[in-house]
Amino acid sequence: MIHPLSDVQSNKIGHDTRIWQFSVVLKNAVIGSNCNVCAHTLIENDVVIGNNVTIKSGVYIWDGLRIEDDVFIGPCAAFTNDKRPRSKQYQEVYLTTTIRKGASIGANATILPGVTLGKYCMVGAGAVVTKDVPDNAVVIGNPAKVVRILDR
């Protein structure tokens, strides 16, 4: 289901994926099956999104993001792909940020470029992730710090 008020240019979208109104998906983006891309989102070209991913409203997925299966991205979570941004100065290649299988990212969290969020980790609401997060870790704060490890 692609809402008629969205702008979806990619034809690489899996079965049963839903893309809601006022969303933009650029032509080279790859989105898996059974995903839910909520309203007011942007997905750039050099992006790969796995299956069963939820992207809540107000999230922008920039070039260089790799999102594995079963990931939850909360409302207004912010990703960046340039460590030293300047107006009108563009990178030839952006850093790769990887979100591993089953990770959850809370509302308004900020994920800096080039980090990896481990399998089944949880990023607390409003956290600022400046370095890799281990598998099953819960991180909170600014900068984000591990506060516990989840049992799997």
mmCIF file of C-alpha atoms in Angstrom:
data_model
loop_
_atom_site.group_PDB
_atom_site.id
_atom_site.type_symbol
_atom_site.label_atom_id
_atom_site.label_comp_id
_atom_site.label_asym_id
_atom_site.label_seq_id
_atom_site.Cartn_x
_atom_site.Cartn_y
_atom_site.Cartn_z
ATOM 1 C CA MET A 1 0.000 0.000 0.000
ATOM 2 C CA ILE A 2 1.469 3.303 -1.095
ATOM 3 C CA HIS A 3 -0.597 6.301 -0.078
ATOM 4 C CA PRO A 4 -1.497 8.553 -3.031
ATOM 5 C CA LEU A 5 -0.167 11.611 -1.165
ATOM 6 C CA SER A 6 3.334 10.147 -0.928
ATOM 7 C CA ASP A 7 6.147 10.510 -3.502
ATOM 8 C CA VAL A 8 7.619 7.036 -4.009
ATOM 9 C CA GLN A 9 10.143 6.874 -6.856
ATOM 10 C CA SER A 10 11.664 3.466 -6.014
ATOM 11 C CA ASN A 11 10.349 0.240 -7.488
ATOM 12 C CA LYS A 12 12.436 -1.847 -5.042
ATOM 13 C CA ILE A 13 9.803 -2.170 -2.326
ATOM 14 C CA GLY A 14 8.823 -5.516 -0.843
ATOM 15 C CA HIS A 15 5.417 -7.142 -0.594
ATOM 16 C CA ASP A 16 2.979 -5.840 2.065
ATOM 17 C CA THR A 17 5.059 -2.736 2.829
ATOM 18 C CA ARG A 18 2.957 0.318 3.696
ATOM 19 C CA ILE A 19 4.112 3.859 2.929
ATOM 20 C CA TRP A 20 1.900 6.590 4.315
ATOM 21 C CA GLN A 21 1.094 10.142 3.219
ATOM 22 C CA PHE A 22 3.674 12.912 2.820
ATOM 23 C CA SER A 23 6.543 10.422 2.632
ATOM 24 C CA VAL A 24 9.307 10.633 0.021
ATOM 25 C CA VAL A 25 11.261 7.578 -1.141
ATOM 26 C CA LEU A 26 14.014 8.243 -3.693
ATOM 27 C CA LYS A 27 14.510 5.985 -6.721
ATOM 28 C CA ASN A 28 17.458 3.829 -5.596
ATOM 29 C CA ALA A 29 16.206 3.063 -2.080
ATOM 30 C CA VAL A 30 15.591 -0.594 -1.255
ATOM 31 C CA ILE A 31 12.843 -1.422 1.243
ATOM 32 C CA GLY A 32 11.979 -4.970 2.312
ATOM 33 C CA SER A 33 8.651 -6.694 2.879
ATOM 34 C CA ASN A 34 6.067 -6.013 5.559
ATOM 35 C CA CYS A 35 7.543 -2.643 6.549
ATOM 36 C CA ASN A 36 5.553 0.304 7.871
ATOM 37 C CA VAL A 37 6.855 3.726 6.805
ATOM 38 C CA CYS A 38 4.735 6.309 8.597
ATOM 39 C CA ALA A 39 3.746 9.795 7.418
ATOM 40 C CA HIS A 40 6.245 12.658 7.057
ATOM 41 C CA THR A 41 9.335 10.552 6.368
ATOM 42 C CA LEU A 42 12.180 10.726 3.832
ATOM 43 C CA ILE A 43 14.268 7.834 2.519
ATOM 44 C CA GLU A 44 17.247 8.767 0.329
ATOM 45 C CA ASN A 45 18.898 6.772 -2.497
ATOM 46 C CA ASP A 46 21.787 4.877 -0.894
ATOM 47 C CA VAL A 47 19.622 3.169 1.702
ATOM 48 C CA VAL A 48 18.840 -0.496 2.333
ATOM 49 C CA ILE A 49 15.999 -1.392 4.699
ATOM 50 C CA GLY A 50 15.251 -5.001 5.666
ATOM 51 C CA ASN A 51 11.950 -6.761 6.346
ATOM 52 C CA ASN A 52 9.468 -6.035 9.142
ATOM 53 C CA VAL A 53 10.907 -2.574 9.855
ATOM 54 C CA THR A 54 8.811 0.190 11.429
ATOM 55 C CA ILE A 55 9.793 3.799 10.748
ATOM 56 C CA LYS A 56 7.621 6.215 12.692
ATOM 57 C CA SER A 57 6.703 9.757 11.625
ATOM 58 C CA GLY A 58 9.296 12.501 11.326
ATOM 59 C CA VAL A 59 12.257 10.205 10.537
ATOM 60 C CA TYR A 60 14.707 10.936 7.701
ATOM 61 C CA ILE A 61 16.805 8.024 6.459
ATOM 62 C CA TRP A 62 19.887 9.529 4.776
ATOM 63 C CA ASP A 63 22.348 8.029 2.297
ATOM 64 C CA GLY A 64 24.605 5.427 3.904
ATOM 65 C CA LEU A 65 22.079 3.836 6.266
ATOM 66 C CA ARG A 66 21.750 0.054 6.396
ATOM 67 C CA ILE A 67 18.805 -1.160 8.443
ATOM 68 C CA GLU A 68 18.427 -4.892 9.033
ATOM 69 C CA ASP A 69 15.212 -6.870 9.707
ATOM 70 C CA ASP A 70 12.799 -6.296 12.606
ATOM 71 C CA VAL A 71 14.071 -2.808 13.514
ATOM 72 C CA PHE A 72 11.870 -0.193 15.216
ATOM 73 C CA ILE A 73 12.688 3.513 14.716
ATOM 74 C CA GLY A 74 10.674 5.805 16.973
ATOM 75 C CA PRO A 75 9.144 9.162 16.066
ATOM 76 C CA CYS A 76 11.544 11.966 15.154
ATOM 77 C CA ALA A 77 14.667 9.852 15.637
ATOM 78 C CA ALA A 78 17.488 11.688 13.848
ATOM 79 C CA PHE A 79 20.247 10.153 11.744
ATOM 80 C CA THR A 80 23.250 12.005 10.360
ATOM 81 C CA ASN A 81 25.702 10.935 7.675
ATOM 82 C CA ASP A 82 28.362 13.656 7.691
ATOM 83 C CA LYS A 83 30.638 14.279 10.701
ATOM 84 C CA ARG A 84 31.650 17.746 9.481
ATOM 85 C CA PRO A 85 28.695 19.195 7.564
ATOM 86 C CA ARG A 86 29.093 22.471 5.702
ATOM 87 C CA SER A 87 26.594 24.216 3.476
ATOM 88 C CA LYS A 88 27.000 23.312 -0.208
ATOM 89 C CA GLN A 89 29.905 20.919 0.492
ATOM 90 C CA TYR A 90 28.907 17.344 -0.273
ATOM 91 C CA GLN A 91 30.656 14.071 0.451
ATOM 92 C CA GLU A 92 31.398 11.739 -2.466
ATOM 93 C CA VAL A 93 30.705 8.776 -0.192
ATOM 94 C CA TYR A 94 28.883 8.985 3.105
ATOM 95 C CA LEU A 95 29.789 7.015 6.206
ATOM 96 C CA THR A 96 27.828 3.800 6.646
ATOM 97 C CA THR A 97 25.595 3.568 9.679
ATOM 98 C CA THR A 98 24.294 0.058 10.415
ATOM 99 C CA ILE A 99 21.265 -0.806 12.503
ATOM 100 C CA ARG A 100 21.391 -4.555 13.229
ATOM 101 C CA LYS A 101 18.483 -6.983 13.432
ATOM 102 C CA GLY A 102 15.880 -6.330 16.110
ATOM 103 C CA ALA A 103 17.288 -3.001 17.341
ATOM 104 C CA SER A 104 14.867 -0.409 18.751
ATOM 105 C CA ILE A 105 15.452 3.338 18.705
ATOM 106 C CA GLY A 106 13.388 5.604 20.963
ATOM 107 C CA ALA A 107 11.723 8.877 20.027
ATOM 108 C CA ASN A 108 14.021 11.847 19.397
ATOM 109 C CA ALA A 109 17.225 9.800 19.673
ATOM 110 C CA THR A 110 20.145 11.058 17.574
ATOM 111 C CA ILE A 111 22.441 8.581 15.822
ATOM 112 C CA LEU A 112 25.771 10.007 14.621
ATOM 113 C CA PRO A 113 27.327 8.755 11.373
ATOM 114 C CA GLY A 114 29.457 5.647 11.032
ATOM 115 C CA VAL A 115 28.181 3.801 14.106
ATOM 116 C CA THR A 116 26.705 0.327 14.388
ATOM 117 C CA LEU A 117 23.753 -0.397 16.646
ATOM 118 C CA GLY A 118 24.013 -4.043 17.728
ATOM 119 C CA LYS A 119 21.410 -6.769 17.429
ATOM 120 C CA TYR A 120 18.413 -6.294 19.707
ATOM 121 C CA CYS A 121 19.860 -3.226 21.395
ATOM 122 C CA MET A 122 17.602 -0.477 22.701
ATOM 123 C CA VAL A 123 18.385 3.218 22.370
ATOM 124 C CA GLY A 124 16.460 5.307 24.893
ATOM 125 C CA ALA A 125 14.336 8.279 23.913
ATOM 126 C CA GLY A 126 16.461 11.386 23.411
ATOM 127 C CA ALA A 127 19.784 9.525 23.605
ATOM 128 C CA VAL A 128 22.723 10.781 21.511
ATOM 129 C CA VAL A 129 24.634 7.791 20.121
ATOM 130 C CA THR A 130 28.249 8.751 19.357
ATOM 131 C CA LYS A 131 29.822 5.268 19.194
ATOM 132 C CA ASP A 132 28.901 1.645 18.486
ATOM 133 C CA VAL A 133 26.291 0.008 20.708
ATOM 134 C CA PRO A 134 26.850 -3.674 21.650
ATOM 135 C CA ASP A 135 24.291 -6.406 20.966
ATOM 136 C CA ASN A 136 21.452 -6.492 23.539
ATOM 137 C CA ALA A 137 22.620 -3.290 25.268
ATOM 138 C CA VAL A 138 20.307 -0.570 26.555
ATOM 139 C CA VAL A 139 21.799 2.903 26.114
ATOM 140 C CA ILE A 140 20.528 6.249 27.399
ATOM 141 C CA GLY A 141 21.786 9.796 27.796
ATOM 142 C CA ASN A 142 24.071 12.272 26.043
ATOM 143 C CA PRO A 143 26.421 10.815 25.119
ATOM 144 C CA ALA A 144 24.632 7.463 25.204
ATOM 145 C CA LYS A 145 26.031 5.019 27.753
ATOM 146 C CA VAL A 146 25.228 1.362 28.381
ATOM 147 C CA VAL A 147 23.012 0.992 31.460
ATOM 148 C CA ARG A 148 22.189 -2.697 31.162
ATOM 149 C CA ILE A 149 22.347 -5.777 28.961
ATOM 150 C CA LEU A 150 19.094 -7.483 27.990
ATOM 151 C CA ASP A 151 18.642 -11.243 28.327
ATOM 152 C CA ARG A 152 17.780 -12.898 25.025
#
